[in-house]
Amino acid sequence: DREILRVLVECCLQEKAFNKYYSLLAAKLCHHDKNHKFSLQYCIWDHFKQLESMELRRLANLARFIADLIGSFSLSISVLKAVDFTDCAVLTSKVVMHFRILFENLFTEYSDGVIWNIFTRIANYPELENLRNGLDLFMQQHVNKNALTGEQLGPPESASLILSKCKVAKKALANVSGVLL
């Protein structure tokens, strides 16, 4: 069973352009069996360790794949807890690029309500405080800042959308009452 998701992720990463089919199939498998969800999480964590050596196409496909799974609530954003967003040594240019693609994809593809719910789900867990602080810092330094200067990865008109979704995400991270929309 564990190999099914590893093969699925590998096929997704080998595509020349991102194919949403793989994230839809992974979402179905995760909803079908909780063990698939855990296998996928471990697979993603293994890929996080390889980001520096990945070619850009694979890195971008992985970012979009994860964004789709987080956006469909097949995976929690807590899957990112394996990354220390506050450690400059970890945040090489390729790693930053990967997570910028992931967040910009989330912020341009999903509504305010979905973004609110994604980030609120980790707001009231004390053990995820480092993740919340790291996400907030990363979004400020790399996502928000790049959108403000017009250096976002998407089209120019996506800058204002990214900025507004960053604000929603930041408020949701502080939503300790856990109220979902």
mmCIF file of C-alpha atoms in Angstrom:
data_model
loop_
_atom_site.group_PDB
_atom_site.id
_atom_site.type_symbol
_atom_site.label_atom_id
_atom_site.label_comp_id
_atom_site.label_asym_id
_atom_site.label_seq_id
_atom_site.Cartn_x
_atom_site.Cartn_y
_atom_site.Cartn_z
ATOM 1 C CA ASP A 1 0.000 0.000 0.000
ATOM 2 C CA ARG A 2 2.822 2.414 0.821
ATOM 3 C CA GLU A 3 4.303 2.100 -2.622
ATOM 4 C CA ILE A 4 1.083 3.162 -4.355
ATOM 5 C CA LEU A 5 1.454 6.740 -3.193
ATOM 6 C CA ARG A 6 5.203 6.836 -3.790
ATOM 7 C CA VAL A 7 4.628 5.787 -7.406
ATOM 8 C CA LEU A 8 1.792 8.294 -7.766
ATOM 9 C CA VAL A 9 3.984 11.154 -6.488
ATOM 10 C CA GLU A 10 6.864 10.085 -8.710
ATOM 11 C CA CYS A 11 4.589 10.055 -11.778
ATOM 12 C CA CYS A 12 3.342 13.532 -10.843
ATOM 13 C CA LEU A 13 6.885 14.861 -10.520
ATOM 14 C CA GLN A 14 7.927 13.432 -13.894
ATOM 15 C CA GLU A 15 5.244 15.305 -15.839
ATOM 16 C CA LYS A 16 6.490 18.174 -18.013
ATOM 17 C CA ALA A 17 3.634 20.354 -16.735
ATOM 18 C CA PHE A 18 1.677 19.851 -13.541
ATOM 19 C CA ASN A 19 -1.233 17.450 -13.974
ATOM 20 C CA LYS A 20 -4.019 17.915 -11.421
ATOM 21 C CA TYR A 21 -5.124 14.313 -12.009
ATOM 22 C CA TYR A 22 -2.439 13.070 -9.611
ATOM 23 C CA SER A 23 -3.569 15.282 -6.743
ATOM 24 C CA LEU A 24 -7.203 14.306 -7.334
ATOM 25 C CA LEU A 25 -6.267 10.614 -7.281
ATOM 26 C CA ALA A 26 -4.138 11.070 -4.149
ATOM 27 C CA ALA A 27 -7.027 12.919 -2.464
ATOM 28 C CA LYS A 28 -9.407 10.048 -3.272
ATOM 29 C CA LEU A 29 -6.949 7.519 -1.853
ATOM 30 C CA CYS A 30 -6.443 9.603 1.319
ATOM 31 C CA HIS A 31 -10.194 9.881 1.880
ATOM 32 C CA HIS A 32 -10.608 6.153 1.237
ATOM 33 C CA ASP A 33 -7.992 4.943 3.724
ATOM 34 C CA LYS A 34 -6.237 6.850 6.512
ATOM 35 C CA ASN A 35 -3.109 4.733 6.019
ATOM 36 C CA HIS A 36 -2.713 6.255 2.559
ATOM 37 C CA LYS A 37 -2.747 9.693 4.142
ATOM 38 C CA PHE A 38 0.127 8.761 6.465
ATOM 39 C CA SER A 39 2.077 7.130 3.636
ATOM 40 C CA LEU A 40 1.653 10.252 1.535
ATOM 41 C CA GLN A 41 2.791 12.472 4.384
ATOM 42 C CA TYR A 42 5.984 10.437 4.851
ATOM 43 C CA CYS A 43 6.569 10.448 1.113
ATOM 44 C CA ILE A 44 6.263 14.234 1.031
ATOM 45 C CA TRP A 45 8.634 14.567 3.979
ATOM 46 C CA ASP A 46 11.168 12.416 2.116
ATOM 47 C CA HIS A 47 10.865 14.743 -0.878
ATOM 48 C CA PHE A 48 11.377 17.797 1.346
ATOM 49 C CA LYS A 49 14.818 16.387 2.190
ATOM 50 C CA GLN A 50 15.640 16.266 -1.544
ATOM 51 C CA LEU A 51 14.423 19.738 -2.561
ATOM 52 C CA GLU A 52 17.926 21.139 -2.949
ATOM 53 C CA SER A 53 18.888 18.461 -5.474
ATOM 54 C CA MET A 54 15.588 18.489 -7.423
ATOM 55 C CA GLU A 55 15.304 20.013 -10.847
ATOM 56 C CA LEU A 56 12.962 22.998 -11.038
ATOM 57 C CA ARG A 57 10.179 21.200 -12.940
ATOM 58 C CA ARG A 58 9.938 18.444 -10.320
ATOM 59 C CA LEU A 59 10.129 20.986 -7.515
ATOM 60 C CA ALA A 60 7.277 23.043 -9.020
ATOM 61 C CA ASN A 61 5.127 19.954 -9.647
ATOM 62 C CA LEU A 62 5.621 18.842 -6.037
ATOM 63 C CA ALA A 63 4.651 22.309 -4.755
ATOM 64 C CA ARG A 64 1.456 22.380 -6.813
ATOM 65 C CA PHE A 65 0.635 18.789 -5.841
ATOM 66 C CA ILE A 66 0.953 19.601 -2.118
ATOM 67 C CA ALA A 67 -0.993 22.856 -2.517
ATOM 68 C CA ASP A 68 -3.861 20.956 -4.143
ATOM 69 C CA LEU A 69 -3.906 18.365 -1.367
ATOM 70 C CA ILE A 70 -3.880 21.046 1.318
ATOM 71 C CA GLY A 71 -6.528 23.063 -0.534
ATOM 72 C CA SER A 72 -8.821 20.034 -0.809
ATOM 73 C CA PHE A 73 -8.274 19.243 2.910
ATOM 74 C CA SER A 74 -6.828 15.860 1.992
ATOM 75 C CA LEU A 75 -3.721 16.871 3.938
ATOM 76 C CA SER A 76 -3.392 19.405 6.713
ATOM 77 C CA ILE A 77 -0.976 22.285 6.361
ATOM 78 C CA SER A 78 0.717 20.674 9.366
ATOM 79 C CA VAL A 79 2.433 18.451 6.782
ATOM 80 C CA LEU A 80 4.857 21.389 6.547
ATOM 81 C CA LYS A 81 5.981 20.904 10.161
ATOM 82 C CA ALA A 82 8.933 18.900 8.857
ATOM 83 C CA VAL A 83 10.451 22.143 7.524
ATOM 84 C CA ASP A 84 12.085 24.727 9.781
ATOM 85 C CA PHE A 85 10.994 27.977 8.145
ATOM 86 C CA THR A 86 13.048 30.002 10.639
ATOM 87 C CA ASP A 87 16.414 28.408 9.798
ATOM 88 C CA CYS A 88 18.280 30.376 7.125
ATOM 89 C CA ALA A 89 20.549 27.392 6.450
ATOM 90 C CA VAL A 90 17.522 25.293 5.455
ATOM 91 C CA LEU A 91 15.960 28.013 3.284
ATOM 92 C CA THR A 92 18.181 27.830 0.237
ATOM 93 C CA SER A 93 17.013 29.495 -2.974
ATOM 94 C CA LYS A 94 15.482 26.240 -4.271
ATOM 95 C CA VAL A 95 13.649 25.559 -1.012
ATOM 96 C CA VAL A 96 12.319 29.124 -0.948
ATOM 97 C CA MET A 97 11.219 28.776 -4.583
ATOM 98 C CA HIS A 98 9.378 25.530 -3.796
ATOM 99 C CA PHE A 99 7.414 27.013 -0.920
ATOM 100 C CA ARG A 100 6.721 30.258 -2.771
ATOM 101 C CA ILE A 101 5.151 28.196 -5.565
ATOM 102 C CA LEU A 102 3.162 26.236 -2.992
ATOM 103 C CA PHE A 103 1.801 29.306 -1.167
ATOM 104 C CA GLU A 104 1.208 31.399 -4.274
ATOM 105 C CA ASN A 105 -0.703 28.470 -5.770
ATOM 106 C CA LEU A 106 -2.791 28.112 -2.609
ATOM 107 C CA PHE A 107 -3.492 31.842 -2.488
ATOM 108 C CA THR A 108 -4.463 32.182 -6.146
ATOM 109 C CA GLU A 109 -6.476 28.968 -6.483
ATOM 110 C CA TYR A 110 -8.572 28.961 -3.311
ATOM 111 C CA SER A 111 -11.126 31.310 -1.740
ATOM 112 C CA ASP A 112 -10.660 33.364 1.427
ATOM 113 C CA GLY A 113 -12.859 30.882 3.312
ATOM 114 C CA VAL A 114 -10.748 27.909 2.274
ATOM 115 C CA ILE A 115 -7.505 29.751 3.159
ATOM 116 C CA TRP A 116 -9.022 30.710 6.541
ATOM 117 C CA ASN A 117 -9.959 27.087 7.272
ATOM 118 C CA ILE A 118 -6.578 25.721 6.133
ATOM 119 C CA PHE A 119 -4.619 27.953 8.508
ATOM 120 C CA THR A 120 -7.151 27.949 11.376
ATOM 121 C CA ARG A 121 -6.842 24.172 11.679
ATOM 122 C CA ILE A 122 -3.342 24.589 13.162
ATOM 123 C CA ALA A 123 -4.048 27.768 15.171
ATOM 124 C CA ASN A 124 -4.971 26.261 18.518
ATOM 125 C CA TYR A 125 -2.405 23.464 18.815
ATOM 126 C CA PRO A 126 0.420 24.478 21.173
ATOM 127 C CA GLU A 127 2.718 21.829 19.680
ATOM 128 C CA LEU A 128 2.447 23.569 16.276
ATOM 129 C CA GLU A 129 3.544 26.994 17.535
ATOM 130 C CA ASN A 130 6.918 26.719 15.773
ATOM 131 C CA LEU A 131 5.163 25.861 12.513
ATOM 132 C CA ARG A 132 2.770 28.827 12.878
ATOM 133 C CA ASN A 133 5.648 31.205 13.614
ATOM 134 C CA GLY A 134 7.688 29.781 10.750
ATOM 135 C CA LEU A 135 4.814 30.046 8.268
ATOM 136 C CA ASP A 136 4.118 33.616 9.344
ATOM 137 C CA LEU A 137 7.786 34.549 8.949
ATOM 138 C CA PHE A 138 8.120 32.812 5.578
ATOM 139 C CA MET A 139 4.974 34.428 4.198
ATOM 140 C CA GLN A 140 6.169 37.860 5.362
ATOM 141 C CA GLN A 141 9.701 37.530 4.020
ATOM 142 C CA HIS A 142 9.124 35.629 0.796
ATOM 143 C CA VAL A 143 5.496 35.606 -0.324
ATOM 144 C CA ASN A 144 4.137 38.955 0.853
ATOM 145 C CA LYS A 145 7.369 40.846 0.146
ATOM 146 C CA ASN A 146 7.636 39.486 -3.399
ATOM 147 C CA ALA A 147 3.999 40.329 -4.140
ATOM 148 C CA LEU A 148 4.553 43.874 -2.827
ATOM 149 C CA THR A 149 7.517 44.365 -5.156
ATOM 150 C CA GLY A 150 5.794 42.717 -8.123
ATOM 151 C CA GLU A 151 8.113 39.704 -8.026
ATOM 152 C CA GLN A 152 5.414 37.072 -7.498
ATOM 153 C CA LEU A 153 5.707 33.989 -9.671
ATOM 154 C CA GLY A 154 2.269 34.383 -11.253
ATOM 155 C CA PRO A 155 0.849 37.092 -13.513
ATOM 156 C CA PRO A 156 1.042 40.747 -12.379
ATOM 157 C CA GLU A 157 -2.653 40.855 -11.459
ATOM 158 C CA SER A 158 -2.124 38.044 -8.906
ATOM 159 C CA ALA A 159 -0.101 40.314 -6.597
ATOM 160 C CA SER A 160 -3.098 41.940 -4.880
ATOM 161 C CA LEU A 161 -4.799 38.561 -4.511
ATOM 162 C CA ILE A 162 -1.680 37.069 -2.898
ATOM 163 C CA LEU A 163 -1.392 40.028 -0.514
ATOM 164 C CA SER A 164 -5.016 39.759 0.600
ATOM 165 C CA LYS A 165 -4.759 35.980 1.107
ATOM 166 C CA CYS A 166 -1.551 36.452 3.144
ATOM 167 C CA LYS A 167 -3.547 38.707 5.470
ATOM 168 C CA VAL A 168 -6.304 36.086 5.754
ATOM 169 C CA ALA A 169 -3.723 33.367 6.503
ATOM 170 C CA LYS A 170 -2.000 35.516 9.142
ATOM 171 C CA LYS A 171 -5.315 36.249 10.906
ATOM 172 C CA ALA A 172 -6.272 32.564 10.723
ATOM 173 C CA LEU A 173 -2.975 31.522 12.309
ATOM 174 C CA ALA A 174 -3.886 33.732 15.284
ATOM 175 C CA ASN A 175 -7.455 32.337 15.468
ATOM 176 C CA VAL A 176 -6.969 30.354 18.670
ATOM 177 C CA SER A 177 -10.727 29.964 19.092
ATOM 178 C CA GLY A 178 -10.583 27.669 16.048
ATOM 179 C CA VAL A 179 -13.695 29.097 14.383
ATOM 180 C CA LEU A 180 -13.968 27.757 10.819
ATOM 181 C CA LEU A 181 -15.791 29.486 7.954
#
